[in-house]
Amino acid sequence: MSTTAAGPTSTTAAGPLTGLKVIDLATLFAGPLAATMLGDFGADVIKVEHPRKPDPSRGHGPAKDGVGLWWKLLGRNKRALTLDLSAPGGRDVLLRLAAGTDVIVENFRPGTLERWGLGPDELHAVNPRLVLARVTGFGQFGPYAHRPGFGTLAEAMSGFAAITGEPDGPPTLPPFGLADSIAALATAYAVMAALAGREKTGEGQVVDLAIIEPILTVLGPQPLWYDQLGHVQPRTGNRSRNNAPRNTYRTADGHWVAVSTSAQSVAERVMRLVGRPELIEEPWFGAGTTRAEHTEELDGAVGHWISRHSREEVINGFEKAEAAVAPIQDVREVMEDPQYRALGTIAEVDDPELGPLRMQNVLFRLSGTPGGIRWAGRPHGADTDAILAGLGLSENRIAALRDQGAL
């Protein structure tokens, strides 16, 4: 990676989204992460932040030398511009940018952009082909639309927390931005779908994505089960009502492993491995749901065998038996895991502020037009002057906007 006067540049091959222009107006996680995913595959993403109130993710979590590390991940492959959208000069610059942009991602409360004169009507007036992705907690309409919305609320409302945790324990929230991350994936997908629609119609459109919805989709058929059977999924800890054995087990050397037997053949191999082949002949063993009714017996058999072997012995034994197992790893082991290393899942990025950084690589590998990390998150407003000069604004005009507080 290298840096020029106009901002960072890359020497890697062009990604499939090269030429796509994206403006990221969002803050915190779901919207910005969606824009990051587009940037990872070549899109030119301009991150717009308030001049005096940077994206809060810059201050989330641990920092090094005063530089927020989360931002280095979330802000990667983006050029950094400061702009006060509520100021007349800021509004004018945004409309000028929008005229040559393909996608805008925003997550203000419904009505905010409209109040600033930057709603869909004004944006499509300057660029009818624009895709405007609106990512909010509850969507653009409905009784909750104007409430503050965060991923935590989606994890609560969707049913996720209700089924997570031990049976006799409280509902449990994830210790990371699960709903936001799922919403980011959905937003990136929605943007690509809208762009494909534009190829057919020649016109852009509005994406209305509520963070409470994608997480409900990934929870599976719970609404269908309830609709047809009145079934409400309970908390089962690490166990499953759909198959057994499925749990975490402690090894003789104090480590933990996870075992899954979603496939019948795998369940049979596990029982042979742990020395309980007679259980395979039980009439209830032939289906996951009936095996789940005998979880105590199956867990006892698997847990007893695992408890007498080291983690390495357990992994090797399961691998030879072609049964499914994985070590429960913390981030230290993730960084050294040979499979992640083979895939290149953790990439090293040279950063002008902090030097070499290791972070998650792009989400998937494309054989012909791969994505890549061209640079980590840039300092607040680092590319403002270069971006505005690229729009044709003179140095005097940029200075005047800065004096007015618009930059």
PDB file of C-alpha atoms in Angstrom, residues 119-357:
ATOM      1  CA  GLY A 119     -34.082  13.299   1.400  1.00  0.00           C
ATOM      2  CA  PRO A 120     -34.649  10.880  -1.471  1.00  0.00           C
ATOM      3  CA  ASP A 121     -36.483  13.495  -3.563  1.00  0.00           C
ATOM      4  CA  GLU A 122     -33.609  15.989  -3.409  1.00  0.00           C
ATOM      5  CA  LEU A 123     -30.947  13.310  -3.928  1.00  0.00           C
ATOM      6  CA  HIS A 124     -32.724  11.721  -6.879  1.00  0.00           C
ATOM      7  CA  ALA A 125     -33.276  15.153  -8.385  1.00  0.00           C
ATOM      8  CA  VAL A 126     -29.499  15.505  -8.801  1.00  0.00           C
ATOM      9  CA  ASN A 127     -28.933  11.809  -9.558  1.00  0.00           C
ATOM     10  CA  PRO A 128     -31.875   9.615 -10.606  1.00  0.00           C
ATOM     11  CA  ARG A 129     -29.603   6.547 -10.668  1.00  0.00           C
ATOM     12  CA  LEU A 130     -28.606   6.836  -7.015  1.00  0.00           C
ATOM     13  CA  VAL A 131     -29.239   3.930  -4.622  1.00  0.00           C
ATOM     14  CA  LEU A 132     -29.971   5.273  -1.136  1.00  0.00           C
ATOM     15  CA  ALA A 133     -29.554   2.612   1.560  1.00  0.00           C
ATOM     16  CA  ARG A 134     -31.289   3.607   4.789  1.00  0.00           C
ATOM     17  CA  VAL A 135     -30.247   1.449   7.746  1.00  0.00           C
ATOM     18  CA  THR A 136     -32.171   2.066  10.968  1.00  0.00           C
ATOM     19  CA  GLY A 137     -33.136   0.106  14.044  1.00  0.00           C
ATOM     20  CA  PHE A 138     -36.816  -0.216  13.159  1.00  0.00           C
ATOM     21  CA  GLY A 139     -37.228   0.871   9.537  1.00  0.00           C
ATOM     22  CA  GLN A 140     -38.618   4.031   7.965  1.00  0.00           C
ATOM     23  CA  PHE A 141     -42.231   3.610   9.147  1.00  0.00           C
ATOM     24  CA  GLY A 142     -44.287   1.935  11.855  1.00  0.00           C
ATOM     25  CA  PRO A 143     -44.893   2.715  15.543  1.00  0.00           C
ATOM     26  CA  TYR A 144     -41.226   2.316  16.544  1.00  0.00           C
ATOM     27  CA  ALA A 145     -39.649   4.058  13.553  1.00  0.00           C
ATOM     28  CA  HIS A 146     -38.547   7.161  15.441  1.00  0.00           C
ATOM     29  CA  ARG A 147     -37.134   5.356  18.465  1.00  0.00           C
ATOM     30  CA  PRO A 148     -33.350   5.191  18.889  1.00  0.00           C
ATOM     31  CA  GLY A 149     -32.321   1.786  17.588  1.00  0.00           C
ATOM     32  CA  PHE A 150     -29.238  -0.320  18.238  1.00  0.00           C
ATOM     33  CA  GLY A 151     -28.263  -3.904  17.533  1.00  0.00           C
ATOM     34  CA  THR A 152     -28.799  -4.854  21.173  1.00  0.00           C
ATOM     35  CA  LEU A 153     -32.490  -4.030  20.830  1.00  0.00           C
ATOM     36  CA  ALA A 154     -32.709  -6.220  17.725  1.00  0.00           C
ATOM     37  CA  GLU A 155     -31.061  -9.085  19.560  1.00  0.00           C
ATOM     38  CA  ALA A 156     -33.694  -8.706  22.271  1.00  0.00           C
ATOM     39  CA  MET A 157     -36.751  -8.162  20.081  1.00  0.00           C
ATOM     40  CA  SER A 158     -36.003 -10.813  17.468  1.00  0.00           C
ATOM     41  CA  GLY A 159     -36.079 -13.756  19.842  1.00  0.00           C
ATOM     42  CA  PHE A 160     -32.312 -14.296  19.794  1.00  0.00           C
ATOM     43  CA  ALA A 161     -31.775 -13.458  23.470  1.00  0.00           C
ATOM     44  CA  ALA A 162     -34.804 -15.509  24.500  1.00  0.00           C
ATOM     45  CA  ILE A 163     -33.288 -18.738  23.144  1.00  0.00           C
ATOM     46  CA  THR A 164     -29.692 -18.011  24.192  1.00  0.00           C
ATOM     47  CA  GLY A 165     -28.345 -19.069  27.564  1.00  0.00           C
ATOM     48  CA  GLU A 166     -28.801 -21.923  29.995  1.00  0.00           C
ATOM     49  CA  PRO A 167     -32.329 -23.257  30.594  1.00  0.00           C
ATOM     50  CA  ASP A 168     -32.418 -21.947  34.176  1.00  0.00           C
ATOM     51  CA  GLY A 169     -30.516 -18.745  33.393  1.00  0.00           C
ATOM     52  CA  PRO A 170     -31.506 -15.340  32.058  1.00  0.00           C
ATOM     53  CA  PRO A 171     -31.868 -14.455  28.374  1.00  0.00           C
ATOM     54  CA  THR A 172     -28.376 -13.766  27.078  1.00  0.00           C
ATOM     55  CA  LEU A 173     -27.113 -11.057  24.734  1.00  0.00           C
ATOM     56  CA  PRO A 174     -24.016 -11.569  22.574  1.00  0.00           C
ATOM     57  CA  PRO A 175     -20.820  -9.804  23.670  1.00  0.00           C
ATOM     58  CA  PHE A 176     -20.331  -8.268  20.217  1.00  0.00           C
ATOM     59  CA  GLY A 177     -22.378  -6.539  17.523  1.00  0.00           C
ATOM     60  CA  LEU A 178     -24.199  -9.584  16.181  1.00  0.00           C
ATOM     61  CA  ALA A 179     -27.385  -7.939  14.874  1.00  0.00           C
ATOM     62  CA  ASP A 180     -25.426  -5.023  13.429  1.00  0.00           C
ATOM     63  CA  SER A 181     -23.071  -7.365  11.603  1.00  0.00           C
ATOM     64  CA  ILE A 182     -25.914  -9.440  10.173  1.00  0.00           C
ATOM     65  CA  ALA A 183     -27.635  -6.213   9.110  1.00  0.00           C
ATOM     66  CA  ALA A 184     -24.420  -5.070   7.421  1.00  0.00           C
ATOM     67  CA  LEU A 185     -24.287  -8.251   5.358  1.00  0.00           C
ATOM     68  CA  ALA A 186     -27.937  -7.815   4.444  1.00  0.00           C
ATOM     69  CA  THR A 187     -27.374  -4.161   3.515  1.00  0.00           C
ATOM     70  CA  ALA A 188     -24.468  -4.992   1.218  1.00  0.00           C
ATOM     71  CA  TYR A 189     -26.643  -7.643  -0.432  1.00  0.00           C
ATOM     72  CA  ALA A 190     -29.554  -5.211  -0.712  1.00  0.00           C
ATOM     73  CA  VAL A 191     -27.329  -2.600  -2.348  1.00  0.00           C
ATOM     74  CA  MET A 192     -26.107  -5.105  -4.917  1.00  0.00           C
ATOM     75  CA  ALA A 193     -29.712  -6.163  -5.605  1.00  0.00           C
ATOM     76  CA  ALA A 194     -30.726  -2.517  -6.067  1.00  0.00           C
ATOM     77  CA  LEU A 195     -27.802  -1.946  -8.408  1.00  0.00           C
ATOM     78  CA  ALA A 196     -28.833  -4.986 -10.431  1.00  0.00           C
ATOM     79  CA  GLY A 197     -32.343  -3.525 -10.584  1.00  0.00           C
ATOM     80  CA  ARG A 198     -30.874  -0.278 -11.844  1.00  0.00           C
ATOM     81  CA  GLU A 199     -29.371  -2.155 -14.775  1.00  0.00           C
ATOM     82  CA  LYS A 200     -32.913  -3.132 -15.770  1.00  0.00           C
ATOM     83  CA  THR A 201     -34.759   0.125 -15.073  1.00  0.00           C
ATOM     84  CA  GLY A 202     -32.042   2.750 -15.405  1.00  0.00           C
ATOM     85  CA  GLU A 203     -33.172   4.264 -12.102  1.00  0.00           C
ATOM     86  CA  GLY A 204     -31.981   4.126  -8.528  1.00  0.00           C
ATOM     87  CA  GLN A 205     -34.178   3.377  -5.553  1.00  0.00           C
ATOM     88  CA  VAL A 206     -34.364   3.470  -1.752  1.00  0.00           C
ATOM     89  CA  VAL A 207     -33.309   0.494   0.377  1.00  0.00           C
ATOM     90  CA  ASP A 208     -35.186   0.432   3.695  1.00  0.00           C
ATOM     91  CA  LEU A 209     -33.388  -1.957   6.039  1.00  0.00           C
ATOM     92  CA  ALA A 210     -34.452  -2.394   9.663  1.00  0.00           C
ATOM     93  CA  ILE A 211     -31.808  -3.976  11.896  1.00  0.00           C
ATOM     94  CA  ILE A 212     -34.537  -5.948  13.697  1.00  0.00           C
ATOM     95  CA  GLU A 213     -35.302  -7.963  10.537  1.00  0.00           C
ATOM     96  CA  PRO A 214     -32.161  -9.723   9.210  1.00  0.00           C
ATOM     97  CA  ILE A 215     -31.386 -11.314  12.576  1.00  0.00           C
ATOM     98  CA  LEU A 216     -34.913 -12.719  12.649  1.00  0.00           C
ATOM     99  CA  THR A 217     -34.245 -14.347   9.287  1.00  0.00           C
ATOM    100  CA  VAL A 218     -31.055 -16.072  10.439  1.00  0.00           C
ATOM    101  CA  LEU A 219     -32.820 -17.451  13.531  1.00  0.00           C
ATOM    102  CA  GLY A 220     -34.460 -19.969  11.225  1.00  0.00           C
ATOM    103  CA  PRO A 221     -38.017 -21.336  11.133  1.00  0.00           C
ATOM    104  CA  GLN A 222     -39.149 -20.180  14.575  1.00  0.00           C
ATOM    105  CA  PRO A 223     -42.099 -18.116  13.262  1.00  0.00           C
ATOM    106  CA  LEU A 224     -43.129 -21.043  11.063  1.00  0.00           C
ATOM    107  CA  TRP A 225     -42.920 -23.493  13.953  1.00  0.00           C
ATOM    108  CA  TYR A 226     -45.042 -21.195  16.099  1.00  0.00           C
ATOM    109  CA  ASP A 227     -47.549 -20.524  13.321  1.00  0.00           C
ATOM    110  CA  GLN A 228     -48.101 -24.170  12.508  1.00  0.00           C
ATOM    111  CA  LEU A 229     -47.467 -25.922  15.821  1.00  0.00           C
ATOM    112  CA  GLY A 230     -47.585 -23.267  18.520  1.00  0.00           C
ATOM    113  CA  HIS A 231     -43.998 -24.266  19.306  1.00  0.00           C
ATOM    114  CA  VAL A 232     -41.852 -21.762  21.217  1.00  0.00           C
ATOM    115  CA  GLN A 233     -38.159 -22.654  21.227  1.00  0.00           C
ATOM    116  CA  PRO A 234     -36.779 -22.703  24.794  1.00  0.00           C
ATOM    117  CA  ARG A 235     -33.270 -21.953  26.029  1.00  0.00           C
ATOM    118  CA  THR A 236     -31.168 -25.093  25.904  1.00  0.00           C
ATOM    119  CA  GLY A 237     -27.653 -23.800  26.563  1.00  0.00           C
ATOM    120  CA  ASN A 238     -25.197 -25.504  24.220  1.00  0.00           C
ATOM    121  CA  ARG A 239     -27.579 -28.343  23.551  1.00  0.00           C
ATOM    122  CA  SER A 240     -30.027 -28.575  20.665  1.00  0.00           C
ATOM    123  CA  ARG A 241     -33.627 -29.757  20.442  1.00  0.00           C
ATOM    124  CA  ASN A 242     -32.905 -30.909  16.877  1.00  0.00           C
ATOM    125  CA  ASN A 243     -30.012 -33.313  17.378  1.00  0.00           C
ATOM    126  CA  ALA A 244     -27.694 -34.862  19.956  1.00  0.00           C
ATOM    127  CA  PRO A 245     -24.962 -35.109  21.007  1.00  0.00           C
ATOM    128  CA  ARG A 246     -24.274 -31.413  20.481  1.00  0.00           C
ATOM    129  CA  ASN A 247     -22.411 -29.606  23.221  1.00  0.00           C
ATOM    130  CA  THR A 248     -19.094 -28.366  24.521  1.00  0.00           C
ATOM    131  CA  TYR A 249     -16.909 -30.818  26.394  1.00  0.00           C
ATOM    132  CA  ARG A 250     -13.808 -30.458  28.552  1.00  0.00           C
ATOM    133  CA  THR A 251     -10.700 -32.448  27.689  1.00  0.00           C
ATOM    134  CA  ALA A 252      -8.273 -34.120  30.077  1.00  0.00           C
ATOM    135  CA  ASP A 253      -5.790 -31.263  29.717  1.00  0.00           C
ATOM    136  CA  GLY A 254      -8.323 -28.567  30.581  1.00  0.00           C
ATOM    137  CA  HIS A 255      -9.275 -27.393  27.088  1.00  0.00           C
ATOM    138  CA  TRP A 256     -12.742 -27.343  25.554  1.00  0.00           C
ATOM    139  CA  VAL A 257     -14.049 -28.721  22.270  1.00  0.00           C
ATOM    140  CA  ALA A 258     -17.376 -28.460  20.459  1.00  0.00           C
ATOM    141  CA  VAL A 259     -19.098 -31.461  18.890  1.00  0.00           C
ATOM    142  CA  SER A 260     -21.967 -31.439  16.414  1.00  0.00           C
ATOM    143  CA  THR A 261     -23.888 -34.404  14.997  1.00  0.00           C
ATOM    144  CA  SER A 262     -26.381 -32.747  12.673  1.00  0.00           C
ATOM    145  CA  ALA A 263     -25.877 -35.596  10.164  1.00  0.00           C
ATOM    146  CA  GLN A 264     -27.007 -39.084  11.131  1.00  0.00           C
ATOM    147  CA  SER A 265     -23.830 -40.695   9.777  1.00  0.00           C
ATOM    148  CA  VAL A 266     -21.693 -38.391  11.914  1.00  0.00           C
ATOM    149  CA  ALA A 267     -23.702 -39.247  15.038  1.00  0.00           C
ATOM    150  CA  GLU A 268     -23.064 -42.944  14.396  1.00  0.00           C
ATOM    151  CA  ARG A 269     -19.326 -42.370  13.923  1.00  0.00           C
ATOM    152  CA  VAL A 270     -19.127 -40.462  17.190  1.00  0.00           C
ATOM    153  CA  MET A 271     -20.776 -43.297  19.112  1.00  0.00           C
ATOM    154  CA  ARG A 272     -18.364 -45.827  17.651  1.00  0.00           C
ATOM    155  CA  LEU A 273     -15.424 -43.548  18.465  1.00  0.00           C
ATOM    156  CA  VAL A 274     -16.397 -43.130  22.119  1.00  0.00           C
ATOM    157  CA  GLY A 275     -16.994 -46.854  22.568  1.00  0.00           C
ATOM    158  CA  ARG A 276     -20.790 -46.878  22.684  1.00  0.00           C
ATOM    159  CA  PRO A 277     -21.781 -48.486  19.368  1.00  0.00           C
ATOM    160  CA  GLU A 278     -24.743 -50.264  20.976  1.00  0.00           C
ATOM    161  CA  LEU A 279     -26.588 -46.930  21.217  1.00  0.00           C
ATOM    162  CA  ILE A 280     -26.751 -46.792  17.428  1.00  0.00           C
ATOM    163  CA  GLU A 281     -29.123 -49.782  17.507  1.00  0.00           C
ATOM    164  CA  GLU A 282     -31.629 -48.026  19.753  1.00  0.00           C
ATOM    165  CA  PRO A 283     -34.845 -47.172  17.871  1.00  0.00           C
ATOM    166  CA  TRP A 284     -34.651 -43.548  18.976  1.00  0.00           C
ATOM    167  CA  PHE A 285     -31.148 -43.072  17.554  1.00  0.00           C
ATOM    168  CA  GLY A 286     -32.355 -42.897  13.955  1.00  0.00           C
ATOM    169  CA  ALA A 287     -33.416 -39.231  13.974  1.00  0.00           C
ATOM    170  CA  GLY A 288     -31.948 -36.042  15.395  1.00  0.00           C
ATOM    171  CA  THR A 289     -35.084 -35.008  17.271  1.00  0.00           C
ATOM    172  CA  THR A 290     -35.440 -38.356  19.032  1.00  0.00           C
ATOM    173  CA  ARG A 291     -31.716 -38.447  19.806  1.00  0.00           C
ATOM    174  CA  ALA A 292     -32.228 -35.051  21.438  1.00  0.00           C
ATOM    175  CA  GLU A 293     -34.719 -36.691  23.823  1.00  0.00           C
ATOM    176  CA  HIS A 294     -31.819 -38.807  25.117  1.00  0.00           C
ATOM    177  CA  THR A 295     -29.321 -35.988  25.451  1.00  0.00           C
ATOM    178  CA  GLU A 296     -28.231 -36.900  28.976  1.00  0.00           C
ATOM    179  CA  GLU A 297     -27.171 -40.396  27.969  1.00  0.00           C
ATOM    180  CA  LEU A 298     -25.457 -39.291  24.765  1.00  0.00           C
ATOM    181  CA  ASP A 299     -23.727 -36.321  26.380  1.00  0.00           C
ATOM    182  CA  GLY A 300     -22.558 -38.562  29.184  1.00  0.00           C
ATOM    183  CA  ALA A 301     -21.000 -41.020  26.733  1.00  0.00           C
ATOM    184  CA  VAL A 302     -19.247 -38.381  24.674  1.00  0.00           C
ATOM    185  CA  GLY A 303     -18.220 -36.255  27.636  1.00  0.00           C
ATOM    186  CA  HIS A 304     -16.759 -39.237  29.500  1.00  0.00           C
ATOM    187  CA  TRP A 305     -14.589 -40.267  26.544  1.00  0.00           C
ATOM    188  CA  ILE A 306     -13.396 -36.715  25.864  1.00  0.00           C
ATOM    189  CA  SER A 307     -12.588 -36.120  29.524  1.00  0.00           C
ATOM    190  CA  ARG A 308     -10.061 -38.976  29.404  1.00  0.00           C
ATOM    191  CA  HIS A 309      -8.139 -37.611  26.411  1.00  0.00           C
ATOM    192  CA  SER A 310      -6.095 -34.495  25.671  1.00  0.00           C
ATOM    193  CA  ARG A 311      -7.405 -31.968  23.204  1.00  0.00           C
ATOM    194  CA  GLU A 312      -4.918 -33.114  20.588  1.00  0.00           C
ATOM    195  CA  GLU A 313      -5.993 -36.736  21.063  1.00  0.00           C
ATOM    196  CA  VAL A 314      -9.658 -35.760  20.798  1.00  0.00           C
ATOM    197  CA  ILE A 315      -9.149 -33.761  17.608  1.00  0.00           C
ATOM    198  CA  ASN A 316      -7.061 -36.527  16.041  1.00  0.00           C
ATOM    199  CA  GLY A 317      -9.545 -39.208  17.066  1.00  0.00           C
ATOM    200  CA  PHE A 318     -12.514 -37.344  15.635  1.00  0.00           C
ATOM    201  CA  GLU A 319     -10.618 -36.553  12.448  1.00  0.00           C
ATOM    202  CA  LYS A 320      -9.746 -40.230  11.892  1.00  0.00           C
ATOM    203  CA  ALA A 321     -13.374 -41.157  12.559  1.00  0.00           C
ATOM    204  CA  GLU A 322     -14.569 -38.448  10.116  1.00  0.00           C
ATOM    205  CA  ALA A 323     -16.666 -36.930  12.892  1.00  0.00           C
ATOM    206  CA  ALA A 324     -17.230 -33.202  13.442  1.00  0.00           C
ATOM    207  CA  VAL A 325     -15.276 -31.480  16.200  1.00  0.00           C
ATOM    208  CA  ALA A 326     -13.556 -28.144  16.705  1.00  0.00           C
ATOM    209  CA  PRO A 327     -11.421 -26.680  19.467  1.00  0.00           C
ATOM    210  CA  ILE A 328     -12.951 -23.766  21.340  1.00  0.00           C
ATOM    211  CA  GLN A 329     -10.392 -21.071  20.640  1.00  0.00           C
ATOM    212  CA  ASP A 330      -9.873 -17.584  21.921  1.00  0.00           C
ATOM    213  CA  VAL A 331      -8.409 -14.881  19.690  1.00  0.00           C
ATOM    214  CA  ARG A 332      -4.849 -15.913  20.529  1.00  0.00           C
ATOM    215  CA  GLU A 333      -5.405 -19.343  19.010  1.00  0.00           C
ATOM    216  CA  VAL A 334      -7.422 -17.944  16.122  1.00  0.00           C
ATOM    217  CA  MET A 335      -4.415 -15.865  15.093  1.00  0.00           C
ATOM    218  CA  GLU A 336      -2.237 -19.005  14.967  1.00  0.00           C
ATOM    219  CA  ASP A 337      -4.773 -21.515  13.630  1.00  0.00           C
ATOM    220  CA  PRO A 338      -3.351 -23.358  10.581  1.00  0.00           C
ATOM    221  CA  GLN A 339      -6.663 -23.398   8.693  1.00  0.00           C
ATOM    222  CA  TYR A 340      -7.150 -19.658   9.066  1.00  0.00           C
ATOM    223  CA  ARG A 341      -3.527 -19.221   8.018  1.00  0.00           C
ATOM    224  CA  ALA A 342      -4.034 -21.359   4.926  1.00  0.00           C
ATOM    225  CA  LEU A 343      -7.087 -19.326   3.943  1.00  0.00           C
ATOM    226  CA  GLY A 344      -5.371 -15.997   4.624  1.00  0.00           C
ATOM    227  CA  THR A 345      -8.236 -15.077   6.949  1.00  0.00           C
ATOM    228  CA  ILE A 346      -6.042 -12.707   8.951  1.00  0.00           C
ATOM    229  CA  ALA A 347      -4.313 -10.125   6.767  1.00  0.00           C
ATOM    230  CA  GLU A 348      -1.461  -7.796   7.593  1.00  0.00           C
ATOM    231  CA  VAL A 349      -1.889  -4.170   6.568  1.00  0.00           C
ATOM    232  CA  ASP A 350       0.784  -1.466   6.681  1.00  0.00           C
ATOM    233  CA  ASP A 351      -0.659   1.579   8.422  1.00  0.00           C
ATOM    234  CA  PRO A 352       1.054   5.009   8.439  1.00  0.00           C
ATOM    235  CA  GLU A 353      -0.141   5.737  11.991  1.00  0.00           C
ATOM    236  CA  LEU A 354       0.479   2.436  13.762  1.00  0.00           C
ATOM    237  CA  GLY A 355       2.698   0.388  11.470  1.00  0.00           C
ATOM    238  CA  PRO A 356       1.820  -3.234  10.577  1.00  0.00           C
ATOM    239  CA  LEU A 357      -1.687  -4.236  11.649  1.00  0.00           C
TER     240      LEU A 357
END
